């Protein structure tokens, strides 16, 4: 039992919630069963019983008949036991999951009992159906047996065994059922309405305590961790803002900057997640923040996921800061040893003000005179451990800004990255023309190529992307090469030039090919998703994605974000095969319908479920038994606000009101982060 279902204690048993309840006063007729029937209960006479098959395929097959038809009952395990207890000619009440085999209804491993009209009438409550496993079932511990144990347990315990753990006012305010009653009613509901109320209460509790843990970390950090104080906004920032800034900031950018300014001026360490759709101008926010750091005598780092991106950041930022006395250097894995030495020295003696680079930056041999601000770009997977490495780069940890364009729905961000403060840029700079997205079948590839030609004639550039499902997959590379040859036949040299970028190239090859495209020396970039993140070529106006049904939504959105970065109208063409799965069809549909990264993220979450979203699997914070961050989104918000209010008013849980909460957390010691500081 333990291993199979992870049940180790009474508490676990109580939290082994029923899948559903069935009204067992209801007996279905066999004739009424159809392919949409899920679970059903039938009553009838056992008319046959037979052992079939040999060894592994050995099974017991029986038939039960009522006035309307015959249903097959089958056992693959516990055969001998089943054969012993069953009697032909006897009336049985049979319950189970209905399957169809050769178009005939069937129940595998049914629950059954002798049928008398009385025992059917005696069940006037909703009976819980518990999940079990095949192995447990074979040992007689089916859902029904689990139900029996649970029922006994529920009847034995009293309110003091499951004391209330939420403050009274909260229960009143949100009309939540009492905890003990909720456990009773979720297992053995007196009616449907009570069941729903119990469910609501227990879901709320799950969200509440998850949020409590996360937000407490944040509070703890703010209360205990000293941060570097950026006292002023000085000349560097002001000069740049007034004289050099090439455009007006959007309101969203200003708001985020205000958040950052508030944090860095508070004396506490900032750990902030900045979400902003592709092209929303996150880099400028980072740049302005780094200038404030410099104004206060602090160094900054900007970390990118790839060398290409780091290089690109270096180029744009160096150009933008050319009139300011700011020393900027690049450090990546491929920085030559000879160049590396002066860079490391410059970091150590403080003469380098901004260091841009890849993960090479957080290596132990890179030390700073006074690192004050660290930007982590496009790495939503940048975990707590890595952030901690950055913290250690100064005696008082530097402020940290994690930026991502990977759309994460707010609800998910709040759950997974709840220990980070959260800002969003929800507005694009003015003048951007929305990207038009089309879906085309592979058979219309020639027309698509003609369309690219027209755009190239206007002086624009195009991307053609192939899926690379696995870095090592030979087939994917073959497809890429085949595609490349095909593109070349449409666009022959020397009239057209094509560069290709993929993961099997060395960093240098990639860099060179990419650079040719960035500089406008090639018209088309054929590649895999290695170009995905952050690359900025404003002149590119077409993005063609081959086999786009193989990509996830957020990836498609990221790829599309490579175009529409300049003043020209841009296009994204999603090529697919003829046959699409329902999910793939849905993904393509939403891509065609909207450019809004947050909407796409919500849809992605809906389609894939939270567990599949990158970087969340290992975090464990999504392991809710009842609640769903998709379906119960608004409840999550409510729980979050409730927790925030409690922590704000009484973070040590001293008030009378919060005693139930405190007692519960103490009883959970070891399981909760709260215990560590309490
Ligand atoms: P992302 O948020 O995807 O990292 P970038 O920072 O690369 O976006 O910005 C995309 C482009 O938009 C850049 O060329 C940048 O200079 C430009 N940009 C940023 N902010 C503004 C603004 N407020 N007005 C006009 N253009 C802007
Ligand atoms: Mg960017």
XYZ file of C-alpha atoms and ligand atoms in Angstrom:
706
model
C 0.000 0.000 0.000
C 2.717 2.417 0.961
C 4.815 2.260 -2.122
C 1.986 1.902 -4.559
C 0.059 4.988 -3.598
C 2.456 6.885 -1.411
C 0.287 6.452 1.632
C 2.270 6.348 4.835
C 0.015 7.762 7.509
C -3.587 8.460 8.481
C -3.137 11.931 7.155
C -2.096 10.520 3.794
C -5.097 8.268 3.820
C -7.380 11.210 4.532
C -5.746 13.057 1.695
C -6.188 10.135 -0.654
C -9.261 11.800 -2.044
C -12.015 10.020 -3.899
C -12.010 10.366 -7.650
C -15.733 10.847 -7.633
C -18.880 9.693 -5.931
C -21.575 7.499 -7.299
C -25.121 7.265 -6.233
C -25.355 3.583 -5.539
C -29.081 3.648 -5.087
C -29.076 3.883 -8.833
C -28.803 0.643 -10.773
C -28.178 0.953 -14.502
C -29.635 -1.400 -17.046
C -27.058 -3.198 -19.142
C -28.731 -2.013 -22.326
C -28.223 1.610 -21.286
C -24.436 1.325 -21.164
C -22.637 2.959 -24.045
C -19.245 4.292 -24.995
C -19.731 7.453 -22.990
C -20.526 5.556 -19.789
C -17.738 5.905 -17.285
C -18.546 3.989 -14.125
C -21.774 2.092 -13.747
C -23.592 -0.214 -11.412
C -25.648 -3.090 -12.735
C -27.545 -5.923 -11.075
C -28.263 -9.352 -12.460
C -27.715 -13.055 -12.498
C -24.364 -14.707 -13.086
C -24.986 -17.000 -16.048
C -21.527 -18.270 -16.939
C -17.971 -18.460 -15.727
C -14.958 -19.751 -17.583
C -11.149 -19.851 -17.326
C -9.567 -18.782 -20.594
C -6.021 -18.540 -21.892
C -2.741 -19.955 -20.737
C -0.215 -18.692 -18.205
C 0.274 -14.976 -18.673
C -2.867 -14.484 -20.690
C -4.892 -16.593 -18.288
C -8.123 -14.900 -17.255
C -11.491 -15.550 -15.734
C -14.437 -14.478 -17.853
C -17.979 -14.403 -16.514
C -21.314 -13.129 -17.814
C -23.993 -11.308 -15.914
C -27.500 -10.918 -17.248
C -30.299 -8.526 -16.369
C -33.647 -8.000 -18.089
C -32.072 -5.916 -20.803
C -28.815 -7.595 -21.746
C -25.570 -9.283 -20.878
C -22.305 -7.828 -19.630
C -18.926 -9.490 -19.501
C -16.904 -9.502 -16.279
C -13.233 -10.274 -16.473
C -10.373 -10.891 -14.052
C -6.729 -11.001 -15.040
C -5.466 -11.212 -11.509
C -6.819 -12.764 -8.357
C -8.447 -15.293 -10.666
C -8.589 -18.193 -8.259
C -10.031 -16.069 -5.521
C -12.708 -14.702 -7.820
C -13.607 -18.129 -9.072
C -13.976 -19.383 -5.510
C -16.387 -16.696 -4.337
C -18.607 -16.596 -7.419
C -21.594 -18.882 -7.908
C -23.430 -19.354 -11.168
C -27.118 -18.590 -10.846
C -26.590 -16.135 -7.997
C -27.751 -12.479 -8.166
C -24.973 -9.871 -7.907
C -24.720 -6.135 -7.631
C -21.725 -5.198 -9.761
C -19.887 -1.944 -9.990
C -16.941 -0.818 -12.083
C -15.490 1.098 -14.953
C -17.216 0.261 -18.175
C -15.068 -0.671 -21.121
C -16.032 -2.004 -24.504
C -14.477 -5.080 -26.014
C -15.581 -6.079 -29.500
C -18.400 -3.604 -29.057
C -19.740 -5.414 -26.006
C -19.778 -3.886 -22.521
C -17.267 -5.216 -20.081
C -15.993 -4.578 -16.567
C -12.506 -5.636 -15.611
C -11.994 -6.421 -11.943
C -15.477 -5.369 -10.903
C -16.511 -4.732 -7.346
C -19.343 -7.048 -6.530
C -21.578 -8.205 -3.749
C -24.591 -10.417 -3.374
C -27.676 -8.638 -4.562
C -30.820 -8.394 -2.580
C -33.265 -5.548 -3.075
C -32.507 -4.463 0.529
C -28.802 -3.921 0.135
C -29.439 -1.762 -2.888
C -31.998 0.329 -1.045
C -29.815 0.641 2.031
C -27.244 2.848 0.304
C -28.768 6.240 0.488
C -25.528 8.204 0.377
C -23.031 9.083 -2.296
C -20.388 6.433 -2.271
C -16.813 7.524 -2.832
C -14.747 5.918 -5.556
C -11.066 5.834 -4.713
C -8.162 5.454 -7.069
C -6.232 2.243 -6.672
C -3.670 0.478 -8.765
C -3.830 -2.831 -10.582
C -1.353 -4.337 -8.163
C -3.329 -3.321 -5.122
C -6.518 -4.533 -6.721
C -4.967 -7.923 -7.289
C -4.340 -8.149 -3.574
C -7.940 -7.327 -2.844
C -7.178 -3.722 -1.982
C -9.336 -2.112 -4.577
C -10.979 1.267 -4.410
C -13.720 -0.249 -2.358
C -11.374 -1.620 0.286
C -9.586 1.689 0.527
C -12.997 3.262 0.925
C -13.783 0.953 3.796
C -10.615 1.814 5.697
C -11.128 5.482 5.073
C -14.709 5.310 6.224
C -13.693 3.657 9.470
C -11.032 6.254 9.993
C -13.432 9.120 9.341
C -15.922 7.691 11.804
C -13.292 7.292 14.505
C -11.701 10.708 14.405
C -13.097 13.814 15.966
C -12.652 17.496 15.436
C -9.643 17.623 17.720
C -7.784 15.231 15.434
C -8.247 17.601 12.538
C -8.303 21.008 14.165
C -9.065 24.089 12.151
C -5.906 25.603 10.706
C -7.206 28.781 9.109
C -8.093 31.960 10.985
C -11.765 32.348 11.818
C -12.136 35.627 9.922
C -10.827 33.995 6.794
C -13.400 31.232 7.072
C -16.120 33.814 7.464
C -14.854 36.113 4.783
C -14.569 33.442 2.123
C -17.399 31.268 3.425
C -15.163 28.274 3.886
C -16.292 25.040 5.443
C -14.601 24.003 8.706
C -11.642 21.718 8.177
C -12.849 18.645 10.004
C -16.249 18.850 8.384
C -14.618 19.312 4.999
C -12.634 16.091 5.368
C -15.790 14.258 6.366
C -17.768 15.635 3.508
C -15.199 15.133 0.818
C -15.119 11.444 1.580
C -18.680 10.808 2.648
C -20.768 13.720 1.475
C -24.336 14.012 2.672
C -25.189 15.688 -0.598
C -23.634 17.158 -3.715
C -23.648 20.701 -2.401
C -21.721 19.761 0.720
C -19.233 17.889 -1.395
C -18.589 20.958 -3.524
C -18.153 23.093 -0.417
C -15.713 20.598 1.060
C -13.762 20.529 -2.164
C -13.607 24.284 -2.259
C -12.378 24.502 1.303
C -9.635 21.927 0.845
C -8.448 23.433 -2.421
C -8.227 26.784 -0.734
C -6.180 25.246 2.030
C -3.736 23.791 -0.498
C -3.216 27.111 -2.219
C -3.053 28.935 1.075
C -0.235 26.910 2.555
C 1.734 26.740 -0.681
C 1.563 30.506 -0.908
C 2.366 30.833 2.753
C 5.617 28.951 2.286
C 6.651 30.922 -0.759
C 5.718 34.326 0.537
C 7.384 33.674 3.831
C 10.704 33.214 2.084
C 10.208 36.579 0.531
C 9.281 38.244 3.818
C 12.188 36.595 5.525
C 14.519 37.927 2.899
C 13.115 41.412 3.124
C 13.184 41.484 6.886
C 16.533 39.856 7.417
C 18.665 40.259 4.366
C 20.473 43.490 4.050
C 20.723 44.833 0.552
C 23.009 47.292 -1.135
C 21.620 50.776 -0.929
C 21.585 52.752 -4.160
C 21.194 56.148 -2.606
C 20.727 58.260 -5.660
C 19.940 58.513 -9.290
C 23.004 60.339 -10.552
C 24.646 61.973 -13.525
C 25.191 58.850 -15.610
C 21.539 57.937 -15.548
C 20.385 61.513 -16.016
C 22.747 62.268 -18.866
C 21.727 59.123 -20.666
C 18.051 59.575 -20.010
C 18.008 63.172 -21.165
C 20.530 63.140 -23.989
C 21.101 59.643 -25.279
C 17.902 57.683 -24.926
C 16.894 56.971 -28.531
C 13.160 56.810 -27.833
C 10.569 57.564 -25.199
C 10.097 54.816 -22.660
C 6.728 53.145 -22.667
C 4.662 53.534 -19.524
C 5.194 49.872 -18.782
C 8.967 50.329 -18.933
C 8.694 53.341 -16.631
C 6.638 51.392 -14.123
C 9.137 48.573 -13.994
C 11.969 51.027 -13.592
C 10.084 52.579 -10.707
C 9.730 49.118 -9.089
C 13.440 48.561 -9.439
C 14.313 51.988 -8.154
C 12.138 51.451 -5.109
C 13.790 48.097 -4.353
C 17.333 49.277 -4.844
C 16.711 52.317 -2.687
C 15.174 50.337 0.154
C 18.252 48.849 1.758
C 16.926 45.356 1.075
C 18.074 43.031 -1.625
C 16.007 42.924 -4.777
C 15.126 39.615 -6.429
C 12.782 40.505 -9.221
C 11.375 38.663 -12.183
C 10.679 40.841 -15.183
C 8.355 39.400 -17.729
C 7.865 41.125 -21.008
C 6.868 39.846 -24.370
C 9.478 39.615 -27.101
C 10.405 43.070 -28.280
C 8.855 44.833 -25.304
C 12.166 46.492 -24.498
C 13.498 44.713 -21.461
C 17.122 45.438 -22.368
C 16.621 49.163 -21.963
C 15.191 48.643 -18.497
C 18.252 46.581 -17.618
C 20.574 49.197 -19.068
C 18.998 52.060 -17.148
C 19.152 50.038 -13.941
C 22.827 49.324 -14.498
C 23.415 53.046 -14.902
C 21.836 53.697 -11.523
C 24.170 51.071 -10.090
C 27.130 52.840 -11.695
C 25.900 56.166 -10.340
C 26.266 54.667 -6.894
C 29.698 53.265 -7.523
C 28.602 49.689 -8.181
C 29.490 47.273 -10.949
C 26.892 45.304 -12.912
C 26.742 42.092 -14.870
C 24.397 41.094 -17.665
C 24.168 37.391 -18.276
C 22.770 35.851 -21.464
C 22.089 32.203 -22.288
C 24.180 32.068 -25.471
C 27.326 33.625 -26.843
C 25.422 35.111 -29.759
C 23.079 36.909 -27.446
C 25.825 38.091 -25.159
C 27.688 39.476 -28.153
C 24.553 41.186 -29.372
C 23.973 42.783 -25.989
C 27.573 43.951 -25.957
C 27.170 45.559 -29.372
C 23.944 47.407 -28.666
C 24.870 48.494 -25.168
C 28.359 49.646 -26.157
C 26.840 51.684 -28.962
C 24.183 53.194 -26.718
C 26.661 54.107 -23.997
C 29.403 55.391 -26.270
C 29.214 58.935 -24.908
C 29.349 57.871 -21.292
C 32.417 57.054 -19.225
C 31.353 53.446 -18.776
C 33.721 50.558 -19.359
C 31.973 47.508 -20.797
C 33.558 44.114 -21.415
C 32.476 40.708 -22.648
C 33.288 37.407 -20.978
C 32.132 34.084 -22.396
C 33.349 30.516 -22.471
C 35.256 31.199 -25.657
C 37.039 34.324 -24.457
C 40.736 33.637 -25.134
C 42.944 33.161 -22.100
C 45.048 36.173 -23.048
C 42.010 38.453 -23.099
C 40.524 36.814 -20.056
C 43.234 37.967 -17.672
C 42.761 41.724 -18.067
C 39.002 41.250 -17.849
C 39.242 39.364 -14.581
C 41.560 42.062 -13.282
C 39.197 44.787 -14.388
C 36.359 43.143 -12.509
C 38.473 42.844 -9.437
C 39.846 46.369 -9.403
C 36.513 47.916 -10.354
C 37.654 49.462 -13.639
C 35.067 47.427 -15.566
C 31.635 48.847 -14.839
C 29.484 46.463 -16.837
C 30.429 42.894 -17.595
C 28.335 41.171 -20.225
C 28.589 37.454 -20.813
C 27.358 33.936 -20.519
C 27.454 31.548 -17.576
C 31.212 32.119 -17.560
C 30.393 35.154 -15.445
C 29.260 33.215 -12.415
C 32.301 30.986 -12.278
C 34.211 31.195 -9.039
C 37.324 32.788 -10.518
C 35.358 35.883 -11.488
C 35.462 38.259 -8.549
C 34.336 41.832 -8.306
C 35.335 44.890 -6.393
C 31.730 45.726 -5.647
C 29.125 44.010 -7.753
C 25.816 45.736 -7.142
C 23.457 44.648 -9.877
C 23.042 41.445 -11.847
C 20.747 40.966 -14.817
C 19.903 37.454 -15.939
C 18.438 37.588 -19.430
C 16.123 35.014 -21.007
C 16.762 32.280 -18.513
C 13.580 31.440 -16.751
C 15.247 28.212 -15.777
C 17.874 30.107 -13.850
C 17.246 28.521 -10.518
C 17.658 29.458 -6.920
C 21.046 27.720 -6.718
C 22.428 29.778 -9.577
C 20.999 32.946 -8.182
C 22.709 32.111 -4.917
C 26.004 31.955 -6.799
C 25.439 35.521 -7.902
C 24.556 36.552 -4.366
C 27.938 35.365 -3.211
C 29.754 37.685 -5.555
C 29.582 40.410 -2.932
C 29.531 40.408 0.876
C 26.141 42.047 0.726
C 24.379 40.300 -2.158
C 23.811 42.289 -5.353
C 20.332 43.082 -6.595
C 19.047 40.582 -9.105
C 16.812 41.106 -12.097
C 15.724 37.990 -13.977
C 14.243 38.838 -17.363
C 12.204 36.527 -19.515
C 10.102 36.692 -22.633
C 9.016 33.112 -22.250
C 5.447 33.773 -21.461
C 4.575 32.288 -18.125
C 1.024 32.822 -17.041
C 0.817 35.014 -14.008
C -0.707 32.245 -11.940
C 2.173 29.955 -12.741
C 4.727 32.652 -12.105
C 3.138 33.332 -8.736
C 3.384 29.706 -7.792
C 6.727 28.735 -9.203
C 8.576 32.012 -8.919
C 6.647 33.270 -5.944
C 9.870 33.920 -4.096
C 10.714 36.549 -6.679
C 8.967 39.866 -6.880
C 7.212 40.201 -10.141
C 7.004 42.960 -12.736
C 5.626 42.810 -16.215
C 5.976 44.912 -19.327
C 2.574 44.464 -20.837
C 2.840 46.972 -23.640
C 4.945 47.103 -26.790
C 6.723 50.252 -27.962
C 4.501 52.292 -30.253
C 4.595 51.909 -34.017
C 5.081 48.169 -34.097
C 3.010 46.604 -36.788
C 1.367 43.432 -35.602
C 2.734 40.302 -37.219
C 0.302 38.556 -39.544
C 0.324 34.827 -39.025
C -0.858 32.266 -41.548
C -1.243 28.542 -41.540
C -0.331 26.722 -44.769
C -0.041 23.080 -45.701
C 3.360 21.827 -46.767
C 1.951 21.317 -50.233
C 1.856 25.082 -50.709
C 5.553 25.463 -49.999
C 6.251 26.786 -53.545
C 3.782 29.633 -53.047
C 5.359 30.383 -49.683
C 8.784 30.547 -51.327
C 7.377 32.931 -53.943
C 6.099 35.110 -51.157
C 9.537 35.141 -49.537
C 10.977 36.180 -52.885
C 8.681 39.193 -52.997
C 9.802 40.260 -49.565
C 13.480 39.789 -50.426
C 12.915 41.966 -53.485
C 11.799 44.714 -51.120
C 15.134 44.347 -49.376
C 13.940 42.317 -46.409
C 15.303 39.122 -44.927
C 13.657 35.863 -43.951
C 14.025 33.043 -41.460
C 13.168 29.435 -42.239
C 13.128 27.252 -39.148
C 13.168 23.483 -38.891
C 12.287 21.516 -35.796
C 15.037 19.965 -33.825
C 13.320 17.737 -31.395
C 16.422 16.144 -30.072
C 19.852 17.622 -30.343
C 21.225 14.223 -31.293
C 18.476 13.101 -33.646
C 19.970 12.148 -36.970
C 16.645 12.360 -38.704
C 16.067 15.939 -37.631
C 19.420 16.962 -39.063
C 18.741 15.120 -42.275
C 15.474 17.016 -42.597
C 17.262 20.255 -41.948
C 19.863 19.516 -44.634
C 17.202 18.423 -47.081
C 15.313 21.612 -46.352
C 18.445 23.673 -46.801
C 19.068 22.141 -50.246
C 15.478 22.764 -51.194
C 15.642 26.391 -50.108
C 18.847 26.755 -52.090
C 17.136 25.469 -55.208
C 14.461 28.137 -54.798
C 17.020 30.810 -54.023
C 20.156 30.118 -56.060
C 23.464 31.840 -55.489
C 24.746 34.358 -56.302
C 21.441 36.136 -56.578
C 20.588 35.079 -53.049
C 22.723 34.130 -50.092
C 21.709 31.820 -47.353
C 23.233 31.171 -43.963
C 22.576 28.160 -41.842
C 22.741 27.849 -38.075
C 22.273 24.703 -36.038
C 23.389 23.088 -32.841
C 26.042 20.846 -34.334
C 28.145 23.772 -35.449
C 30.891 25.117 -33.258
C 30.212 28.359 -31.466
C 32.413 30.110 -34.006
C 30.594 28.696 -37.026
C 27.286 29.636 -35.528
C 28.525 33.063 -34.716
C 29.899 33.672 -38.224
C 26.771 32.468 -39.973
C 24.542 34.400 -37.653
C 26.624 37.505 -38.074
C 26.360 37.364 -41.858
C 22.617 37.411 -41.501
C 22.632 40.130 -38.845
C 24.853 42.281 -41.079
C 22.544 41.757 -44.035
C 25.118 39.800 -46.046
C 22.723 36.881 -46.383
C 19.053 37.086 -47.282
C 17.806 33.971 -45.628
C 18.670 32.234 -42.408
C 17.904 28.544 -42.367
C 18.204 27.091 -38.941
C 16.925 25.215 -35.958
C 15.684 26.729 -32.764
C 19.184 27.716 -31.684
C 18.273 31.127 -33.039
C 15.258 31.196 -30.813
C 16.161 33.494 -27.996
C 16.650 37.182 -28.215
C 18.248 37.535 -31.640
C 17.448 40.924 -33.082
C 17.445 41.544 -36.839
C 14.962 44.355 -37.425
C 15.184 43.991 -41.210
C 13.827 40.444 -41.160
C 10.149 40.400 -42.068
C 9.282 36.755 -42.712
C 9.423 33.798 -40.369
C 8.597 30.453 -41.892
C 8.323 27.557 -39.472
C 8.497 24.106 -41.036
C 6.602 21.222 -39.381
C 5.240 23.748 -36.975
C 2.890 21.169 -35.498
C 5.945 19.749 -33.758
C 6.607 22.899 -31.757
C 5.090 23.909 -28.469
C 3.138 27.121 -28.210
C 5.666 29.139 -26.293
C 8.388 28.094 -28.699
C 6.312 29.118 -31.702
C 5.654 32.421 -30.073
C 9.333 32.954 -29.318
C 10.262 32.158 -32.888
C 7.652 34.469 -34.288
C 9.051 37.199 -32.088
C 12.202 37.233 -34.239
C 10.283 39.222 -36.835
C 8.193 42.343 -36.430
C 11.082 44.103 -34.748
C 11.501 46.818 -37.314
C 9.168 49.286 -38.951
C 8.104 46.891 -41.728
C 5.048 44.747 -41.768
C 6.034 41.210 -40.858
C 4.699 37.748 -41.498
C 4.836 34.384 -39.822
C 3.927 31.327 -41.854
C 3.269 28.068 -40.085
C 3.741 25.104 -42.381
C 2.283 21.791 -41.312
C 1.527 18.352 -42.665
C -2.053 17.543 -43.642
C -2.865 15.426 -40.638
C -2.874 17.279 -37.360
C -3.690 16.118 -33.860
C -6.431 18.019 -32.091
C -3.876 19.680 -29.830
C -1.645 20.708 -32.717
C -4.641 22.167 -34.520
C -5.513 24.141 -31.404
C -1.957 25.462 -31.085
C -1.857 26.625 -34.692
C -5.265 28.181 -34.314
C -4.288 30.268 -31.313
C -1.049 31.341 -33.001
C -2.986 32.603 -36.000
C -5.518 34.313 -33.775
C -3.296 36.306 -31.421
C 0.083 37.929 -30.920
C -0.435 38.330 -27.214
C 2.196 36.318 -25.378
C 0.252 36.217 -22.150
C -2.856 34.856 -23.840
C -0.712 32.256 -25.535
C 0.851 31.339 -22.245
C -2.533 30.824 -20.636
C -3.561 28.604 -23.502
C -0.301 26.703 -23.313
C -0.894 26.037 -19.655
C -4.396 24.831 -20.447
C -3.257 22.505 -23.213
C -0.213 21.035 -21.574
C -1.019 21.268 -17.916
C 1.253 22.920 -15.392
C 3.546 19.934 -14.963
C 4.730 20.182 -18.535
C 5.743 23.788 -18.460
C 9.491 24.121 -18.557
C 11.280 24.417 -15.295
C 8.315 23.587 -13.126
C 8.559 19.832 -12.942
C 11.277 19.598 -10.377
C 10.023 22.475 -8.320
C 7.315 20.434 -6.631
C 5.299 23.527 -5.876
C 2.644 22.443 -8.305
C 1.955 19.182 -6.577
C -1.559 19.966 -5.491
C -3.864 17.090 -4.769
C -7.110 18.873 -5.444
C -6.468 22.376 -6.651
C -5.500 23.212 -10.199
C -3.741 26.422 -11.099
C -5.585 26.347 -14.396
C -9.140 25.714 -13.286
C -8.931 27.401 -9.919
C -6.960 30.413 -11.013
C -9.112 32.967 -9.276
C -8.997 31.022 -6.039
C -5.205 31.063 -6.183
C -5.316 34.838 -6.407
C -7.640 35.007 -3.429
C -5.443 32.720 -1.354
C -2.381 34.678 -2.332
C -3.907 37.963 -1.253
C -5.133 36.453 1.982
C -1.650 35.166 2.795
C -0.055 38.477 1.900
C -2.398 40.303 4.229
C -1.727 37.987 7.141
C 2.023 38.145 6.675
C 1.935 41.879 6.365
C -0.073 42.392 9.530
C 1.265 39.660 11.741
C 4.174 37.916 10.209
C 5.223 36.233 13.442
C 1.674 34.968 13.944
C 1.301 36.457 17.400
C -2.326 37.518 17.262
C -5.052 35.388 18.790
C -6.693 35.202 15.445
C -3.678 33.494 13.867
C -3.150 30.864 16.553
C -4.824 28.035 14.598
C -2.472 28.784 11.747
C 0.552 28.852 13.979
C -0.382 25.610 15.716
C -0.862 23.875 12.406
C 2.454 25.061 11.015
C 4.192 23.900 14.148
C 2.570 20.510 13.863
C 3.920 20.345 10.332
C 7.447 21.133 11.454
C 10.009 19.807 9.115
C 7.569 19.894 6.259
C 7.344 23.606 6.079
C 9.827 26.335 5.567
C 8.088 28.290 8.243
C 9.506 26.100 10.962
C 12.991 27.151 10.034
C 12.536 30.655 11.239
C 9.823 30.263 13.814
P 13.154 42.242 -25.448
O 12.216 42.690 -24.385
O 12.563 41.182 -26.308
O 14.514 41.892 -24.909
P 14.570 44.375 -26.666
O 15.055 44.951 -25.395
O 15.531 43.622 -27.490
O 13.302 43.489 -26.409
O 13.914 45.558 -27.515
C 13.445 45.349 -28.806
C 13.650 46.575 -29.636
O 12.793 47.612 -29.212
C 15.063 47.124 -29.558
O 15.486 47.446 -30.841
C 14.913 48.345 -28.668
O 15.868 49.317 -28.956
C 13.529 48.816 -29.001
N 12.854 49.562 -27.941
C 12.906 49.285 -26.613
N 12.145 50.162 -25.925
C 11.587 50.985 -26.827
C 10.701 52.107 -26.724
N 10.230 52.531 -25.554
N 10.331 52.716 -27.865
C 10.791 52.290 -29.060
N 11.638 51.258 -29.218
C 12.030 50.604 -28.122
Mg 15.878 40.481 -24.902
